[in-house]
């Protein structure tokens, strides 16, 4: 029986399955719609897809380091309970290990993990665990030495915030202190040169507008802006921040004293930037029964 686009659309609409999965289900079942639905449910694909609309802002960030390369990976779930699930943690740890061999999130999703793609592995886990999940992002970092740190760890090398620090010199203890500093302060960039110029210009304009409200002459305002931008850089750039371990020194000064140079960092925080729409319990129950 010929499988038409209309049939594929109907199956997708009724199950929420992906286009290729819907087409395969119909092909495997000679166009029988009910049998195709059962086929998708058996494979866990319909169940997984139906949950794909739910917000997944919990989960874990995992880190892994091998040689001079480190990776941080965020795998989301709907609730923090799943982050404590041993099977979920094992899967996330495996995904982080796979990430060491790739460079982008898309490459990671397509990469092999025990005979299946990472994306398919997560889809299968959705059907078992019963929550929407997904690999949201990964970041890789290389350097002479790479040190990792996890804040609010749920298991080894995974928790709410994952940090990687790349540096020259061999002082892992100091690198870990810097990683903890980054977890706490969340700097915008390594140094002034690494900051987005548009962000810098916007901040400068804001400070100028504030200064002009004082009614001071332009010459005075220009001098005020120099000081305010210096203070801004000290707040948002890692190397210019006061080191939390020793506030009398900047991070750059502390690094020099420790005999190292910080060359880069990565900080991933679970759920960062995801908008979660609050829904009261009554509305949620009503939706479930609609």
mmCIF file with all atom_site columns, C-alpha atoms in Angstrom, residues 188-198 200 232-233 236-240:
data_model
loop_
_atom_site.group_PDB
_atom_site.id
_atom_site.type_symbol
_atom_site.label_atom_id
_atom_site.label_alt_id
_atom_site.label_comp_id
_atom_site.label_asym_id
_atom_site.label_entity_id
_atom_site.label_seq_id
_atom_site.pdbx_PDB_ins_code
_atom_site.Cartn_x
_atom_site.Cartn_y
_atom_site.Cartn_z
_atom_site.occupancy
_atom_site.B_iso_or_equiv
_atom_site.pdbx_formal_charge
_atom_site.auth_seq_id
_atom_site.auth_comp_id
_atom_site.auth_asym_id
_atom_site.auth_atom_id
_atom_site.pdbx_PDB_model_num
ATOM 1  C CA . UNK A 1 188 ? 30.856 37.197 31.397 1.00 0.00 ? 188 UNK A CA 1
ATOM 2  C CA . UNK A 1 189 ? 34.272 36.658 29.773 1.00 0.00 ? 189 UNK A CA 1
ATOM 3  C CA . UNK A 1 190 ? 37.897 35.771 30.474 1.00 0.00 ? 190 UNK A CA 1
ATOM 4  C CA . UNK A 1 191 ? 39.198 39.309 29.965 1.00 0.00 ? 191 UNK A CA 1
ATOM 5  C CA . UNK A 1 192 ? 38.296 42.629 28.366 1.00 0.00 ? 192 UNK A CA 1
ATOM 6  C CA . UNK A 1 193 ? 39.409 41.492 24.912 1.00 0.00 ? 193 UNK A CA 1
ATOM 7  C CA . UNK A 1 194 ? 37.045 38.495 25.125 1.00 0.00 ? 194 UNK A CA 1
ATOM 8  C CA . UNK A 1 195 ? 33.959 40.576 25.909 1.00 0.00 ? 195 UNK A CA 1
ATOM 9  C CA . UNK A 1 196 ? 31.369 41.176 23.213 1.00 0.00 ? 196 UNK A CA 1
ATOM 10 C CA . UNK A 1 197 ? 32.033 44.725 21.972 1.00 0.00 ? 197 UNK A CA 1
ATOM 11 C CA . UNK A 1 198 ? 28.300 45.357 21.622 1.00 0.00 ? 198 UNK A CA 1
ATOM 12 C CA . UNK A 1 200 ? 30.668 46.855 26.278 1.00 0.00 ? 200 UNK A CA 1
ATOM 13 C CA . UNK A 1 232 ? 32.566 47.234 35.245 1.00 0.00 ? 232 UNK A CA 1
ATOM 14 C CA . UNK A 1 233 ? 35.471 45.227 33.801 1.00 0.00 ? 233 UNK A CA 1
ATOM 15 C CA . UNK A 1 236 ? 32.400 40.925 34.738 1.00 0.00 ? 236 UNK A CA 1
ATOM 16 C CA . UNK A 1 237 ? 35.794 39.666 33.490 1.00 0.00 ? 237 UNK A CA 1
ATOM 17 C CA . UNK A 1 238 ? 37.344 36.690 35.250 1.00 0.00 ? 238 UNK A CA 1
ATOM 18 C CA . UNK A 1 239 ? 40.961 37.832 35.325 1.00 0.00 ? 239 UNK A CA 1
ATOM 19 C CA . UNK A 1 240 ? 40.016 41.248 36.728 1.00 0.00 ? 240 UNK A CA 1
#
